[in-house]
């Protein structure tokens, strides 16, 4: 009886998630001008589209991205609410703390992408423009909105995933999947790994690579410090 009750609850939750996705998509599409205005603000130029369906596809893609982003938190809350009755009081506190940390990391990844990394990336790429008065030929950038939106969303997703690595390490230590001493012992290797990932995901200048790797290293060191503090105090 309990099994069928759980299946029925899961079915209700899936319907609830689907309705939330539809509602967030609808709200996002209605207010898409505001979101796209905020996204193109770092570039601050005029945009073109060269295909008849390109404008619609751009609005649709951005709405899907926003819906998936908001849906992530809804799914996270649904999972927590589903398993909450079977948790002890201490486990409940730990899970609430984990969700709060995940929420803060996601906000940090958005802030880092929009306010720090994306403006620097745009500045670096626009530095290849050339003026005939200073160079041998004119070479100017003419922006397509769809290309810019796809690049921006790719950057948001990549940085979002990259910021999950320290959080994943935190979960591994918290639930004793991997020992804390393992991450302390291979601390230098993990820092090198973050810089290698930064090299692969950033433009070929050393400042961008450090800029992308530094937040992950900082979060990693913060997690190590937290567990050292908890073990000693």
XYZ file of N, CA and C in Angstrom:
699
model
N 0.831 -1.207 0.000
C 0.000 0.000 0.000
C 0.864 1.255 0.000
N 1.923 1.224 0.825
C 2.824 2.367 0.904
C 3.542 2.608 -0.417
N 3.903 1.500 -1.101
C 4.605 1.623 -2.384
C 3.712 2.326 -3.398
N 2.438 1.909 -3.483
C 1.513 2.538 -4.424
C 1.273 4.008 -4.051
N 1.278 4.293 -2.765
C 1.101 5.671 -2.326
C 2.279 6.537 -2.768
N 3.501 5.982 -2.683
C 4.694 6.706 -3.127
C 4.680 6.923 -4.634
N 4.276 5.899 -5.377
C 4.180 6.044 -6.836
C 3.162 7.120 -7.216
N 2.075 7.142 -6.517
C 1.050 8.151 -6.774
C 1.568 9.557 -6.457
N 2.350 9.673 -5.371
C 2.930 10.962 -5.024
C 3.942 11.410 -6.074
N 4.748 10.470 -6.563
C 5.712 10.792 -7.619
C 5.002 11.272 -8.883
N 3.891 10.600 -9.227
C 3.134 11.008 -10.408
C 2.607 12.426 -10.250
N 2.110 12.742 -9.066
C 1.603 14.098 -8.802
C 2.728 15.122 -8.895
N 3.891 14.751 -8.377
C 5.024 15.674 -8.412
C 5.520 15.901 -9.842
N 5.518 14.860 -10.667
C 5.911 15.025 -12.069
C 4.940 15.951 -12.800
N 3.664 15.811 -12.509
C 2.662 16.711 -13.102
C 2.898 18.137 -12.623
N 3.194 18.270 -11.345
C 3.471 19.591 -10.765
C 4.690 20.231 -11.421
N 5.742 19.433 -11.656
C 6.954 19.949 -12.306
C 6.663 20.359 -13.746
N 5.882 19.547 -14.454
C 5.527 19.877 -15.838
C 4.723 21.177 -15.906
N 3.759 21.339 -14.996
C 2.953 22.570 -14.958
C 3.838 23.772 -14.642
N 4.780 23.593 -13.708
C 5.706 24.681 -13.363
C 6.578 25.058 -14.552
N 7.029 24.034 -15.297
C 7.838 24.313 -16.486
C 7.030 25.116 -17.508
N 5.803 24.708 -17.733
C 4.953 25.406 -18.696
C 4.707 26.852 -18.249
N 4.434 27.041 -16.959
C 4.149 28.389 -16.444
C 5.385 29.285 -16.517
N 6.542 28.742 -16.116
C 7.767 29.542 -16.176
C 8.144 29.862 -17.619
N 7.905 28.914 -18.530
C 8.171 29.177 -19.946
C 7.262 30.284 -20.468
N 5.995 30.227 -20.089
C 5.027 31.233 -20.544
C 5.391 32.616 -20.015
N 5.709 32.700 -18.722
C 6.082 33.980 -18.122
C 7.380 34.502 -18.741
N 8.331 33.597 -18.965
C 9.609 34.000 -19.567
C 9.410 34.524 -20.984
N 8.574 33.839 -21.759
C 8.368 34.260 -23.146
C 7.634 35.605 -23.220
N 6.684 35.817 -22.309
C 5.955 37.091 -22.297
C 6.890 38.252 -21.947
N 7.825 37.992 -21.031
C 8.756 39.035 -20.579
C 10.150 38.874 -21.171
N 10.232 38.252 -22.340
C 11.541 37.919 -22.910
C 12.356 39.157 -23.257
N 11.695 40.266 -23.579
C 12.420 41.497 -23.909
C 13.306 41.948 -22.746
N 12.781 41.809 -21.528
C 13.548 42.233 -20.348
C 14.780 41.362 -20.177
N 14.606 40.036 -20.305
C 15.724 39.116 -20.110
C 16.790 39.294 -21.189
N 16.363 39.445 -22.443
C 17.337 39.620 -23.522
C 18.053 40.963 -23.379
N 17.325 41.992 -22.946
C 17.966 43.291 -22.699
C 19.077 43.161 -21.657
N 18.826 42.406 -20.588
C 19.844 42.206 -19.557
C 21.014 41.375 -20.083
N 20.727 40.418 -20.962
C 21.785 39.556 -21.493
C 22.703 40.304 -22.463
N 22.136 41.203 -23.279
C 22.954 41.893 -24.282
C 23.621 43.146 -23.725
N 23.318 43.496 -22.487
C 23.875 44.715 -21.899
C 25.403 44.724 -21.887
N 26.092 43.587 -21.603
C 27.574 43.627 -21.640
C 28.143 43.987 -23.008
N 27.442 43.631 -24.092
C 27.947 43.934 -25.433
C 27.548 45.334 -25.878
N 26.312 45.732 -25.610
C 25.836 47.094 -25.860
C 26.063 47.526 -27.312
N 25.419 46.835 -28.249
C 25.515 47.177 -29.662
C 24.200 46.836 -30.352
N 24.086 47.198 -31.622
C 22.908 46.826 -32.402
C 23.053 45.401 -32.921
N 21.933 44.696 -33.005
C 21.949 43.305 -33.449
C 21.135 43.156 -34.733
N 21.449 42.093 -35.476
C 20.720 41.783 -36.705
C 20.271 40.330 -36.657
N 19.316 39.977 -37.521
C 19.022 38.571 -37.787
C 18.845 38.414 -39.291
N 19.365 37.304 -39.844
C 19.438 37.119 -41.298
C 18.530 35.995 -41.782
N 17.790 35.405 -40.855
C 16.858 34.350 -41.202
C 15.484 34.733 -40.676
N 14.446 34.401 -41.441
C 13.095 34.817 -41.077
C 12.659 34.262 -39.727
N 13.086 33.031 -39.402
C 12.682 32.380 -38.146
C 13.682 32.615 -37.018
N 14.744 33.342 -37.295
C 15.824 33.487 -36.320
C 15.382 34.234 -35.065
N 14.564 35.275 -35.242
C 14.086 36.039 -34.086
C 13.245 35.180 -33.160
N 12.328 34.406 -33.754
C 11.483 33.526 -32.937
C 12.327 32.470 -32.226
N 13.288 31.877 -32.958
C 14.135 30.834 -32.366
C 14.966 31.401 -31.211
N 15.420 32.631 -31.354
C 16.198 33.281 -30.304
C 15.355 33.472 -29.045
N 14.130 33.974 -29.215
C 13.230 34.183 -28.077
C 12.857 32.847 -27.435
N 12.590 31.838 -28.281
C 12.196 30.523 -27.784
C 13.330 29.872 -26.993
N 14.561 29.943 -27.520
C 15.722 29.345 -26.849
C 15.976 29.996 -25.495
N 15.893 31.309 -25.453
C 16.110 32.022 -24.190
C 15.040 31.666 -23.167
N 13.797 31.532 -23.614
C 12.699 31.156 -22.709
C 12.897 29.754 -22.150
N 13.352 28.829 -23.001
C 13.630 27.464 -22.540
C 14.739 27.462 -21.491
N 15.783 28.232 -21.748
C 16.899 28.313 -20.800
C 16.424 28.831 -19.441
N 15.644 29.897 -19.448
C 15.144 30.467 -18.199
C 14.222 29.486 -17.474
N 13.400 28.782 -18.238
C 12.493 27.796 -17.636
C 13.274 26.668 -16.970
N 14.308 26.186 -17.655
C 15.125 25.098 -17.089
C 15.863 25.563 -15.840
N 16.309 26.809 -15.858
C 17.027 27.334 -14.689
C 16.109 27.391 -13.472
N 14.930 27.957 -13.631
C 13.986 28.037 -12.508
C 13.476 26.650 -12.117
N 13.340 25.779 -13.114
C 12.845 24.426 -12.837
C 13.837 23.627 -11.999
N 15.126 23.932 -12.141
C 16.151 23.243 -11.363
C 15.876 23.386 -9.866
N 15.527 24.581 -9.427
C 15.248 24.815 -8.010
C 13.926 24.169 -7.587
N 12.968 24.140 -8.493
C 11.690 23.484 -8.195
C 11.888 21.977 -8.017
N 12.680 21.390 -8.900
C 12.977 19.951 -8.799
C 13.741 19.655 -7.511
N 14.703 20.524 -7.184
C 15.475 20.351 -5.957
C 14.564 20.380 -4.729
N 13.635 21.325 -4.706
C 12.681 21.410 -3.596
C 11.763 20.185 -3.565
N 11.326 19.700 -4.719
C 10.438 18.534 -4.781
C 11.125 17.281 -4.249
N 12.402 17.119 -4.596
C 13.158 15.967 -4.087
C 13.276 16.039 -2.569
N 13.601 17.235 -2.079
C 13.733 17.408 -0.631
C 12.402 17.150 0.078
N 11.317 17.659 -0.466
C 10.003 17.500 0.144
C 9.548 16.034 0.110
N 10.003 15.293 -0.927
C 9.617 13.890 -1.054
C 10.312 13.005 -0.018
N 11.603 13.256 0.220
C 12.365 12.397 1.144
C 12.349 12.924 2.582
N 11.809 14.114 2.790
C 11.823 14.739 4.110
C 11.159 13.891 5.200
N 9.998 13.230 4.950
C 9.371 12.442 6.024
C 10.231 11.295 6.532
N 11.168 10.789 5.696
C 11.998 9.664 6.118
C 13.314 10.071 6.738
N 13.543 11.352 6.944
C 14.807 11.833 7.491
C 14.700 12.091 8.987
N 15.843 11.924 9.657
C 15.915 12.312 11.060
C 16.061 13.829 11.154
N 15.962 14.353 12.361
C 16.062 15.794 12.549
C 17.426 16.317 12.131
N 18.485 15.555 12.436
C 19.834 15.964 12.072
C 20.038 15.895 10.554
N 19.544 14.820 9.920
C 19.652 14.685 8.471
C 18.868 15.783 7.755
N 17.753 16.159 8.318
C 16.948 17.238 7.752
C 17.718 18.566 7.761
N 18.396 18.847 8.864
C 19.194 20.071 8.955
C 20.333 20.064 7.942
N 20.981 18.901 7.796
C 22.087 18.782 6.833
C 21.594 19.023 5.413
N 20.452 18.435 5.075
C 19.910 18.572 3.719
C 19.484 20.013 3.429
N 18.881 20.668 4.417
C 18.503 22.083 4.252
C 19.749 22.929 4.027
N 20.805 22.642 4.783
C 22.063 23.369 4.617
C 22.650 23.146 3.225
N 22.589 21.906 2.726
C 23.107 21.584 1.390
C 22.341 22.337 0.309
N 21.015 22.400 0.450
C 20.197 23.122 -0.537
C 20.521 24.613 -0.511
N 20.729 25.166 0.673
C 21.091 26.585 0.771
C 22.451 26.855 0.132
N 23.402 25.948 0.352
C 24.727 26.096 -0.261
C 24.636 26.017 -1.776
N 23.845 25.058 -2.272
C 23.665 24.911 -3.719
C 23.029 26.164 -4.318
N 22.049 26.712 -3.633
C 21.391 27.931 -4.112
C 22.386 29.091 -4.185
N 23.205 29.245 -3.158
C 24.203 30.316 -3.149
C 25.251 30.127 -4.243
N 25.673 28.878 -4.465
C 26.655 28.602 -5.518
C 26.082 28.928 -6.891
N 24.812 28.617 -7.103
C 24.179 28.929 -8.389
C 24.096 30.438 -8.617
N 23.723 31.176 -7.582
C 23.688 32.636 -7.703
C 25.083 33.194 -7.950
N 26.069 32.604 -7.289
C 27.452 33.043 -7.482
C 27.919 32.778 -8.911
N 27.532 31.636 -9.473
C 27.922 31.313 -10.850
C 27.293 32.288 -11.850
N 26.032 32.687 -11.608
C 25.372 33.664 -12.487
C 26.054 35.023 -12.376
N 26.323 35.460 -11.149
C 26.999 36.741 -10.949
C 28.374 36.744 -11.608
N 29.119 35.677 -11.422
C 30.467 35.582 -12.002
C 30.402 35.592 -13.529
N 29.455 34.848 -14.099
C 29.318 34.780 -15.559
C 28.966 36.135 -16.146
N 27.968 36.784 -15.554
C 27.402 38.002 -16.135
C 28.243 39.244 -15.843
N 28.725 39.354 -14.619
C 29.405 40.584 -14.205
C 30.914 40.556 -14.431
N 31.520 39.374 -14.492
C 32.985 39.299 -14.545
C 33.476 38.633 -15.829
N 33.088 37.375 -16.031
C 33.701 36.618 -17.120
C 33.219 37.068 -18.496
N 31.901 37.216 -18.679
C 31.360 37.579 -19.989
C 31.850 38.949 -20.470
N 31.838 40.012 -19.639
C 32.392 41.302 -20.104
C 33.856 41.215 -20.508
N 34.637 40.442 -19.730
C 36.053 40.300 -20.090
C 36.206 39.535 -21.404
N 35.416 38.487 -21.592
C 35.476 37.719 -22.833
C 35.108 38.597 -24.032
N 34.059 39.399 -23.902
C 33.648 40.301 -24.989
C 34.747 41.314 -25.294
N 35.338 41.881 -24.248
C 36.414 42.850 -24.440
C 37.598 42.223 -25.169
N 37.938 40.996 -24.810
C 39.061 40.306 -25.453
C 38.767 40.028 -26.926
N 37.565 39.542 -27.239
C 37.226 39.202 -28.615
C 37.069 40.431 -29.502
N 36.542 41.521 -28.929
C 36.395 42.748 -29.713
C 37.728 43.448 -29.958
N 38.752 43.046 -29.249
C 40.074 43.648 -29.461
C 40.649 43.284 -30.830
N 40.033 42.314 -31.524
C 40.511 41.922 -32.858
C 39.942 42.824 -33.957
N 39.040 43.738 -33.601
C 38.566 44.705 -34.589
C 39.734 45.583 -35.066
N 39.679 45.951 -36.351
C 40.754 46.764 -36.916
C 40.178 47.955 -37.675
N 40.854 49.070 -37.550
C 40.486 50.287 -38.256
C 41.535 50.566 -39.326
N 41.066 50.963 -40.512
C 41.983 51.181 -41.629
C 42.977 52.305 -41.344
N 42.607 53.254 -40.500
C 43.523 54.340 -40.165
C 44.720 53.859 -39.355
N 44.526 52.757 -38.640
C 45.589 52.240 -37.787
C 46.182 50.941 -38.327
N 45.422 50.213 -39.182
C 45.882 48.940 -39.745
C 45.741 48.969 -41.262
N 45.999 47.841 -41.897
C 45.977 47.781 -43.365
C 44.568 47.682 -43.936
N 43.604 47.253 -43.120
C 42.232 47.085 -43.618
C 41.237 47.256 -42.479
N 39.963 47.485 -42.867
C 38.877 47.595 -41.885
C 38.362 46.196 -41.527
N 38.101 46.000 -40.271
C 37.624 44.701 -39.794
C 36.721 44.962 -38.604
N 35.393 44.988 -38.858
C 34.443 45.371 -37.821
C 33.505 44.216 -37.490
N 33.014 44.263 -36.265
C 32.104 43.230 -35.776
C 30.656 43.670 -35.985
N 29.854 42.786 -36.582
C 28.418 43.005 -36.737
C 27.693 41.849 -36.061
N 26.979 42.135 -34.990
C 26.470 41.093 -34.098
C 25.149 40.516 -34.582
N 25.067 39.187 -34.554
C 23.789 38.487 -34.714
C 23.277 38.133 -33.327
N 22.020 38.435 -33.077
C 21.456 38.203 -31.750
C 21.478 36.727 -31.387
N 21.134 35.859 -32.338
C 21.086 34.425 -32.051
C 22.460 33.893 -31.663
N 23.511 34.294 -32.390
C 24.864 33.841 -32.064
C 25.275 34.295 -30.668
N 24.971 35.549 -30.371
C 25.342 36.082 -29.057
C 24.591 35.363 -27.939
N 23.301 35.120 -28.134
C 22.500 34.432 -27.113
C 23.025 33.017 -26.882
N 23.327 32.284 -27.959
C 23.820 30.912 -27.826
C 25.173 30.865 -27.127
N 26.056 31.810 -27.468
C 27.360 31.864 -26.802
C 27.194 32.198 -25.324
N 26.343 33.179 -25.034
C 26.127 33.583 -23.637
C 25.535 32.444 -22.815
N 24.541 31.750 -23.369
C 23.925 30.636 -22.645
C 24.916 29.496 -22.444
N 25.775 29.252 -23.445
C 26.809 28.216 -23.307
C 27.767 28.556 -22.178
N 28.143 29.829 -22.090
C 29.040 30.271 -21.011
C 28.368 30.103 -19.657
N 27.097 30.498 -19.555
C 26.365 30.343 -18.295
C 26.320 28.874 -17.861
N 26.025 27.976 -18.814
C 25.932 26.559 -18.479
C 27.293 25.979 -18.093
N 28.346 26.342 -18.829
C 29.684 25.817 -18.541
C 30.162 26.261 -17.158
N 29.964 27.543 -16.848
C 30.390 28.042 -15.540
C 29.510 27.459 -14.434
N 28.226 27.287 -14.731
C 27.323 26.650 -13.767
C 27.810 25.236 -13.432
N 28.173 24.459 -14.462
C 28.674 23.092 -14.248
C 30.022 23.119 -13.536
N 30.894 24.050 -13.935
C 32.214 24.146 -13.317
C 32.117 24.452 -11.829
N 31.161 25.291 -11.453
C 30.995 25.649 -10.046
C 30.396 24.508 -9.223
N 29.907 23.466 -9.891
C 29.348 22.327 -9.160
C 30.437 21.372 -8.657
N 31.642 21.461 -9.219
C 32.715 20.554 -8.810
C 33.057 20.695 -7.335
N 33.297 21.913 -6.824
C 33.537 22.030 -5.376
C 32.351 21.559 -4.537
N 31.144 21.832 -5.013
C 29.951 21.374 -4.289
C 29.866 19.848 -4.292
N 30.233 19.223 -5.410
C 30.266 17.766 -5.488
C 31.291 17.193 -4.514
N 32.431 17.858 -4.385
C 33.453 17.442 -3.415
C 32.902 17.543 -1.991
N 32.175 18.617 -1.733
C 31.542 18.791 -0.419
C 30.594 17.637 -0.107
N 29.785 17.226 -1.081
C 28.853 16.117 -0.872
C 29.590 14.806 -0.636
N 30.677 14.595 -1.378
C 31.455 13.365 -1.215
C 32.028 13.251 0.193
N 32.482 14.377 0.749
C 33.034 14.377 2.106
C 31.915 14.241 3.136
N 30.834 14.982 2.929
C 29.733 15.004 3.895
C 29.103 13.627 4.055
N 28.901 12.914 2.947
C 28.260 11.599 2.992
C 29.269 10.457 2.993
N 30.555 10.808 3.215
C 31.636 9.834 3.389
C 31.775 8.890 2.187
N 31.512 9.412 1.000
C 31.758 8.636 -0.216
C 33.263 8.561 -0.474
N 33.946 9.694 -0.278
C 35.411 9.777 -0.347
C 35.871 10.459 0.932
N 36.988 9.997 1.461
C 37.464 10.534 2.734
C 37.972 11.963 2.581
N 37.877 12.710 3.655
C 38.356 14.086 3.673
C 39.860 14.156 3.425
N 40.599 13.178 3.958
C 42.058 13.154 3.802
C 42.481 13.015 2.344
N 41.639 12.369 1.540
C 41.943 12.207 0.104
C 42.033 13.573 -0.576
N 41.083 14.446 -0.298
C 41.077 15.765 -0.930
C 42.172 16.662 -0.368
N 42.556 16.444 0.898
C 43.674 17.191 1.464
C 44.983 16.717 0.855
N 45.114 15.396 0.709
C 46.346 14.810 0.180
C 46.578 15.220 -1.282
N 45.499 15.233 -2.081
C 45.625 15.564 -3.507
C 45.155 16.995 -3.791
N 45.347 17.848 -2.812
C 44.906 19.246 -2.948
C 45.587 19.938 -4.118
N 46.891 19.793 -4.268
C 47.623 20.446 -5.354
C 47.153 19.937 -6.716
N 46.895 18.627 -6.803
C 46.437 18.059 -8.075
C 45.077 18.616 -8.482
N 44.192 18.796 -7.497
C 42.873 19.352 -7.802
C 42.982 20.815 -8.243
N 43.879 21.567 -7.630
C 44.078 22.965 -8.033
C 44.596 23.036 -9.468
N 45.553 22.166 -9.804
C 46.061 22.099 -11.189
C 44.935 21.713 -12.145
N 44.076 20.770 -11.717
C 42.938 20.356 -12.542
C 41.999 21.525 -12.826
N 41.727 22.354 -11.832
C 40.858 23.523 -12.028
C 41.470 24.495 -13.034
N 42.784 24.663 -12.969
C 43.437 25.566 -13.915
C 43.456 24.968 -15.324
N 43.576 23.661 -15.428
C 43.506 23.017 -16.743
C 42.115 23.186 -17.361
N 41.089 23.018 -16.534
C 39.720 23.223 -17.019
C 39.523 24.680 -17.427
N 40.097 25.597 -16.642
C 40.036 27.015 -16.988
C 40.698 27.306 -18.320
N 41.806 26.619 -18.610
C 42.492 26.792 -19.899
C 41.632 26.294 -21.053
N 40.924 25.198 -20.843
C 40.111 24.617 -21.915
C 38.859 25.428 -22.202
N 38.299 26.080 -21.182
C 37.007 26.754 -21.330
C 37.111 28.260 -21.531
N 38.326 28.808 -21.488
C 38.477 30.260 -21.569
C 39.254 30.652 -22.822
N 39.213 31.951 -23.187
C 40.038 32.431 -24.303
C 41.522 32.223 -24.020
N 42.350 32.265 -25.066
C 43.782 31.952 -24.880
C 44.601 33.093 -24.296
N 44.137 33.659 -23.204
C 44.955 34.638 -22.481
C 44.980 34.229 -21.020
N 46.101 34.473 -20.387
C 46.334 33.969 -19.038
C 45.364 34.575 -18.023
N 44.939 35.824 -18.248
C 44.031 36.478 -17.306
C 42.678 35.770 -17.259
N 42.143 35.390 -18.427
C 40.853 34.683 -18.479
C 40.948 33.314 -17.819
N 42.065 32.638 -18.019
C 42.246 31.314 -17.427
C 42.285 31.389 -15.911
N 43.009 32.369 -15.388
C 43.059 32.561 -13.935
C 41.696 32.997 -13.417
N 41.034 33.860 -14.175
C 39.719 34.371 -13.778
C 38.692 33.254 -13.652
N 38.768 32.252 -14.537
C 37.813 31.149 -14.500
C 38.169 30.115 -13.438
N 39.454 29.889 -13.225
C 39.881 28.856 -12.280
C 39.849 29.332 -10.831
N 40.069 30.629 -10.617
C 40.210 31.139 -9.254
C 38.971 30.903 -8.382
N 37.730 31.156 -8.861
C 36.565 30.902 -7.984
C 36.447 29.444 -7.570
N 36.780 28.517 -8.475
C 36.704 27.093 -8.131
C 37.749 26.730 -7.083
N 38.949 27.265 -7.247
C 40.000 27.025 -6.247
C 39.592 27.618 -4.901
N 39.012 28.813 -4.931
C 38.571 29.472 -3.692
C 37.486 28.654 -2.993
N 36.508 28.145 -3.750
C 35.458 27.312 -3.161
C 36.030 26.008 -2.610
N 36.970 25.428 -3.353
C 37.621 24.180 -2.901
C 38.350 24.401 -1.571
N 39.127 25.482 -1.490
C 39.858 25.784 -0.263
C 38.900 26.091 0.884
N 37.796 26.746 0.566
C 36.801 27.058 1.591
C 36.186 25.787 2.156
N 35.893 24.815 1.291
C 35.327 23.539 1.746
C 36.326 22.800 2.637
N 37.597 22.779 2.227
C 38.641 22.145 3.044
C 38.734 22.810 4.417
N 38.692 24.141 4.427
C 38.781 24.886 5.684
C 37.586 24.582 6.589
N 36.393 24.507 6.004
C 35.180 24.233 6.796
C 35.290 22.884 7.489
N 35.727 21.849 6.758
C 35.803 20.515 7.353
C 36.955 20.404 8.367
N 38.040 21.132 8.136
C 39.108 21.170 9.142
C 38.603 21.833 10.415
N 37.838 22.908 10.264
C 37.271 23.627 11.412
C 36.293 22.715 12.176
N 35.445 21.972 11.445
C 34.465 21.094 12.091
C 35.149 19.942 12.824
N 36.240 19.434 12.246
C 36.936 18.309 12.883
C 37.634 18.733 14.173
N 38.132 19.961 14.202
C 38.901 20.421 15.361
C 38.039 21.079 16.432
N 36.878 21.621 16.017
C 36.053 22.349 16.987
C 34.654 21.768 17.068
